[in-house]
Amino acid sequence: TLACFTGMAVFTMIAIVGVNEHSFTVFFAAFMVVFILTGMGNGSTYRMIPAIFAELGRRAAPNDVRPADEVRKDFKRRAAAVIGIAGAVGAFGGFLIQVVLRQASLGVSALVKAAQTPADKLAVAQAHADWSVPALWVFVGAYVVLATVTWWCYLRPAPATSRTSALARASV
């Protein structure tokens, strides 16, 4: 998941280079890699959730008054709920991407509409071909934040005073 977020940030920056250099090939190739990494990150997230809750259930079972099977079932239900929430957040993220891109394009769209002739419209569009760059930087920032949260919650070394694992920290 961390590698996917990091790769998405890097390849989105490469897409920005493609826009700035007016290279459709660079932009398109970079975005194809971003889409591939998005799918891989989606899969790794959905794989990570049940693994985390299974481990939390194993750790909670000895200290719980309920039978171990019941504790594990409870954590499976919790994992299912989190998967549902993750799916909803993911769907909302797909919606937000469209909103950010639309907002970034509104100024150029108004200028193109205001142009009188097709040649003027083309000239305006070419002069503002970098309209997507601010939106792409928003995406880079989001990927950096998400990578940082992933590292912080699951991958950072345990503090020297405590040998708790990342899974135990995540359950707090």
PDB file of N, CA, C and O in Angstrom, residues 47-63 68 71-76 78-79 154 163-171:
ATOM      1  N   ARG A  47      -6.835  -6.415   1.174  1.00  0.00           N
ATOM      2  CA  ARG A  47      -6.150  -7.570   1.746  1.00  0.00           C
ATOM      3  C   ARG A  47      -5.655  -7.242   3.153  1.00  0.00           C
ATOM      4  O   ARG A  47      -5.634  -8.102   4.033  1.00  0.00           O
ATOM      5  N   MET A  48      -5.269  -6.021   3.390  1.00  0.00           N
ATOM      6  CA  MET A  48      -4.706  -5.617   4.674  1.00  0.00           C
ATOM      7  C   MET A  48      -5.766  -5.613   5.778  1.00  0.00           C
ATOM      8  O   MET A  48      -5.490  -6.017   6.908  1.00  0.00           O
ATOM      9  N   ILE A  49      -6.975  -5.176   5.482  1.00  0.00           N
ATOM     10  CA  ILE A  49      -8.008  -5.017   6.506  1.00  0.00           C
ATOM     11  C   ILE A  49      -8.318  -6.342   7.214  1.00  0.00           C
ATOM     12  O   ILE A  49      -8.251  -6.407   8.449  1.00  0.00           O
ATOM     13  N   PRO A  50      -8.639  -7.439   6.505  1.00  0.00           N
ATOM     14  CA  PRO A  50      -8.910  -8.682   7.230  1.00  0.00           C
ATOM     15  C   PRO A  50      -7.695  -9.201   7.999  1.00  0.00           C
ATOM     16  O   PRO A  50      -7.842  -9.768   9.079  1.00  0.00           O
ATOM     17  N   ALA A  51      -6.496  -9.003   7.458  1.00  0.00           N
ATOM     18  CA  ALA A  51      -5.292  -9.464   8.153  1.00  0.00           C
ATOM     19  C   ALA A  51      -5.105  -8.719   9.471  1.00  0.00           C
ATOM     20  O   ALA A  51      -4.762  -9.330  10.493  1.00  0.00           O
ATOM     21  N   ILE A  52      -5.329  -7.435   9.464  1.00  0.00           N
ATOM     22  CA  ILE A  52      -5.187  -6.646  10.688  1.00  0.00           C
ATOM     23  C   ILE A  52      -6.219  -7.086  11.726  1.00  0.00           C
ATOM     24  O   ILE A  52      -5.886  -7.326  12.891  1.00  0.00           O
ATOM     25  N   PHE A  53      -7.468  -7.238  11.302  1.00  0.00           N
ATOM     26  CA  PHE A  53      -8.506  -7.612  12.262  1.00  0.00           C
ATOM     27  C   PHE A  53      -8.351  -9.050  12.744  1.00  0.00           C
ATOM     28  O   PHE A  53      -8.681  -9.359  13.889  1.00  0.00           O
ATOM     29  N   ALA A  54      -7.838  -9.947  11.915  1.00  0.00           N
ATOM     30  CA  ALA A  54      -7.574 -11.315  12.364  1.00  0.00           C
ATOM     31  C   ALA A  54      -6.511 -11.310  13.456  1.00  0.00           C
ATOM     32  O   ALA A  54      -6.650 -11.999  14.483  1.00  0.00           O
ATOM     33  N   GLU A  55      -5.466 -10.530  13.254  1.00  0.00           N
ATOM     34  CA  GLU A  55      -4.409 -10.438  14.265  1.00  0.00           C
ATOM     35  C   GLU A  55      -4.943  -9.800  15.549  1.00  0.00           C
ATOM     36  O   GLU A  55      -4.633 -10.253  16.654  1.00  0.00           O
ATOM     37  N   LEU A  56      -5.747  -8.754  15.414  1.00  0.00           N
ATOM     38  CA  LEU A  56      -6.329  -8.121  16.598  1.00  0.00           C
ATOM     39  C   LEU A  56      -7.230  -9.101  17.346  1.00  0.00           C
ATOM     40  O   LEU A  56      -7.241  -9.123  18.586  1.00  0.00           O
ATOM     41  N   GLY A  57      -7.979  -9.907  16.610  1.00  0.00           N
ATOM     42  CA  GLY A  57      -8.830 -10.920  17.238  1.00  0.00           C
ATOM     43  C   GLY A  57      -8.017 -11.967  17.975  1.00  0.00           C
ATOM     44  O   GLY A  57      -8.370 -12.374  19.094  1.00  0.00           O
ATOM     45  N   ARG A  58      -6.913 -12.416  17.380  1.00  0.00           N
ATOM     46  CA  ARG A  58      -6.035 -13.390  18.053  1.00  0.00           C
ATOM     47  C   ARG A  58      -5.460 -12.801  19.329  1.00  0.00           C
ATOM     48  O   ARG A  58      -5.336 -13.484  20.335  1.00  0.00           O
ATOM     49  N   ARG A  59      -5.096 -11.541  19.289  1.00  0.00           N
ATOM     50  CA  ARG A  59      -4.510 -10.903  20.473  1.00  0.00           C
ATOM     51  C   ARG A  59      -5.547 -10.640  21.564  1.00  0.00           C
ATOM     52  O   ARG A  59      -5.230 -10.661  22.740  1.00  0.00           O
ATOM     53  N   ALA A  60      -6.777 -10.373  21.164  1.00  0.00           N
ATOM     54  CA  ALA A  60      -7.823 -10.059  22.141  1.00  0.00           C
ATOM     55  C   ALA A  60      -8.399 -11.311  22.786  1.00  0.00           C
ATOM     56  O   ALA A  60      -8.880 -11.252  23.922  1.00  0.00           O
ATOM     57  N   ALA A  61      -8.369 -12.445  22.083  1.00  0.00           N
ATOM     58  CA  ALA A  61      -9.023 -13.665  22.566  1.00  0.00           C
ATOM     59  C   ALA A  61      -8.587 -14.087  23.968  1.00  0.00           C
ATOM     60  O   ALA A  61      -9.447 -14.399  24.798  1.00  0.00           O
ATOM     61  N   PRO A  62      -7.303 -14.122  24.296  1.00  0.00           N
ATOM     62  CA  PRO A  62      -6.921 -14.589  25.642  1.00  0.00           C
ATOM     63  C   PRO A  62      -7.426 -13.682  26.781  1.00  0.00           C
ATOM     64  O   PRO A  62      -7.610 -14.153  27.895  1.00  0.00           O
ATOM     65  N   ASN A  63      -7.638 -12.429  26.515  1.00  0.00           N
ATOM     66  CA  ASN A  63      -8.051 -11.485  27.557  1.00  0.00           C
ATOM     67  C   ASN A  63      -9.558 -11.259  27.595  1.00  0.00           C
ATOM     68  O   ASN A  63     -10.038 -10.470  28.390  1.00  0.00           O
ATOM     69  N   ALA A  68     -12.991 -18.035  22.416  1.00  0.00           N
ATOM     70  CA  ALA A  68     -12.090 -17.531  21.370  1.00  0.00           C
ATOM     71  C   ALA A  68     -12.772 -17.490  20.008  1.00  0.00           C
ATOM     72  O   ALA A  68     -12.554 -16.543  19.238  1.00  0.00           O
ATOM     73  N   VAL A  71     -14.880 -14.394  19.805  1.00  0.00           N
ATOM     74  CA  VAL A  71     -14.049 -13.193  19.665  1.00  0.00           C
ATOM     75  C   VAL A  71     -13.575 -13.052  18.221  1.00  0.00           C
ATOM     76  O   VAL A  71     -13.645 -11.970  17.634  1.00  0.00           O
ATOM     77  N   ARG A  72     -13.122 -14.163  17.625  1.00  0.00           N
ATOM     78  CA  ARG A  72     -12.662 -14.106  16.228  1.00  0.00           C
ATOM     79  C   ARG A  72     -13.798 -13.724  15.283  1.00  0.00           C
ATOM     80  O   ARG A  72     -13.616 -12.951  14.350  1.00  0.00           O
ATOM     81  N   LYS A  73     -14.994 -14.260  15.525  1.00  0.00           N
ATOM     82  CA  LYS A  73     -16.151 -13.890  14.698  1.00  0.00           C
ATOM     83  C   LYS A  73     -16.465 -12.401  14.841  1.00  0.00           C
ATOM     84  O   LYS A  73     -16.817 -11.738  13.865  1.00  0.00           O
ATOM     85  N   ASP A  74     -16.355 -11.899  16.058  1.00  0.00           N
ATOM     86  CA  ASP A  74     -16.607 -10.477  16.291  1.00  0.00           C
ATOM     87  C   ASP A  74     -15.622  -9.630  15.481  1.00  0.00           C
ATOM     88  O   ASP A  74     -16.014  -8.648  14.849  1.00  0.00           O
ATOM     89  N   PHE A  75     -14.359 -10.030  15.470  1.00  0.00           N
ATOM     90  CA  PHE A  75     -13.372  -9.266  14.715  1.00  0.00           C
ATOM     91  C   PHE A  75     -13.556  -9.439  13.210  1.00  0.00           C
ATOM     92  O   PHE A  75     -13.259  -8.519  12.446  1.00  0.00           O
ATOM     93  N   LYS A  76     -14.079 -10.582  12.767  1.00  0.00           N
ATOM     94  CA  LYS A  76     -14.405 -10.743  11.346  1.00  0.00           C
ATOM     95  C   LYS A  76     -15.540  -9.799  10.958  1.00  0.00           C
ATOM     96  O   LYS A  76     -15.512  -9.202   9.885  1.00  0.00           O
ATOM     97  N   ARG A  78     -16.189  -6.956  12.419  1.00  0.00           N
ATOM     98  CA  ARG A  78     -15.596  -5.615  12.410  1.00  0.00           C
ATOM     99  C   ARG A  78     -14.827  -5.380  11.113  1.00  0.00           C
ATOM    100  O   ARG A  78     -14.891  -4.303  10.518  1.00  0.00           O
ATOM    101  N   ALA A  79     -14.087  -6.398  10.672  1.00  0.00           N
ATOM    102  CA  ALA A  79     -13.340  -6.274   9.414  1.00  0.00           C
ATOM    103  C   ALA A  79     -14.299  -6.053   8.248  1.00  0.00           C
ATOM    104  O   ALA A  79     -14.041  -5.221   7.370  1.00  0.00           O
ATOM    105  N   TYR A 154       1.290   1.665  10.386  1.00  0.00           N
ATOM    106  CA  TYR A 154       1.614   0.254  10.193  1.00  0.00           C
ATOM    107  C   TYR A 154       3.091  -0.081  10.026  1.00  0.00           C
ATOM    108  O   TYR A 154       3.456  -1.236  10.212  1.00  0.00           O
ATOM    109  N   ARG A 163       7.652  -2.293  23.024  1.00  0.00           N
ATOM    110  CA  ARG A 163       7.873  -3.221  21.920  1.00  0.00           C
ATOM    111  C   ARG A 163       6.545  -3.670  21.309  1.00  0.00           C
ATOM    112  O   ARG A 163       6.449  -4.748  20.749  1.00  0.00           O
ATOM    113  N   THR A 164       5.529  -2.831  21.401  1.00  0.00           N
ATOM    114  CA  THR A 164       4.245  -3.175  20.781  1.00  0.00           C
ATOM    115  C   THR A 164       4.385  -3.136  19.274  1.00  0.00           C
ATOM    116  O   THR A 164       5.130  -2.336  18.735  1.00  0.00           O
ATOM    117  N   SER A 165       3.633  -3.973  18.616  1.00  0.00           N
ATOM    118  CA  SER A 165       3.721  -4.021  17.159  1.00  0.00           C
ATOM    119  C   SER A 165       2.850  -2.928  16.543  1.00  0.00           C
ATOM    120  O   SER A 165       2.052  -2.289  17.213  1.00  0.00           O
ATOM    121  N   ALA A 166       3.013  -2.753  15.273  1.00  0.00           N
ATOM    122  CA  ALA A 166       2.206  -1.764  14.558  1.00  0.00           C
ATOM    123  C   ALA A 166       0.724  -2.104  14.640  1.00  0.00           C
ATOM    124  O   ALA A 166      -0.124  -1.227  14.719  1.00  0.00           O
ATOM    125  N   LEU A 167       0.416  -3.397  14.652  1.00  0.00           N
ATOM    126  CA  LEU A 167      -0.996  -3.795  14.746  1.00  0.00           C
ATOM    127  C   LEU A 167      -1.588  -3.385  16.084  1.00  0.00           C
ATOM    128  O   LEU A 167      -2.732  -2.954  16.147  1.00  0.00           O
ATOM    129  N   ALA A 168      -0.825  -3.520  17.157  1.00  0.00           N
ATOM    130  CA  ALA A 168      -1.333  -3.123  18.463  1.00  0.00           C
ATOM    131  C   ALA A 168      -1.544  -1.603  18.511  1.00  0.00           C
ATOM    132  O   ALA A 168      -2.530  -1.129  19.055  1.00  0.00           O
ATOM    133  N   ARG A 169      -0.622  -0.848  17.902  1.00  0.00           N
ATOM    134  CA  ARG A 169      -0.786   0.613  17.871  1.00  0.00           C
ATOM    135  C   ARG A 169      -2.016   0.985  17.067  1.00  0.00           C
ATOM    136  O   ARG A 169      -2.732   1.916  17.405  1.00  0.00           O
ATOM    137  N   ALA A 170      -2.252   0.237  15.991  1.00  0.00           N
ATOM    138  CA  ALA A 170      -3.387   0.574  15.119  1.00  0.00           C
ATOM    139  C   ALA A 170      -4.719   0.316  15.810  1.00  0.00           C
ATOM    140  O   ALA A 170      -5.721   0.922  15.468  1.00  0.00           O
ATOM    141  N   SER A 171      -4.736  -0.568  16.787  1.00  0.00           N
ATOM    142  CA  SER A 171      -6.001  -0.893  17.437  1.00  0.00           C
ATOM    143  C   SER A 171      -6.416   0.128  18.470  1.00  0.00           C
ATOM    144  O   SER A 171      -7.543   0.132  18.929  1.00  0.00           O
TER     145      SER A 171
END
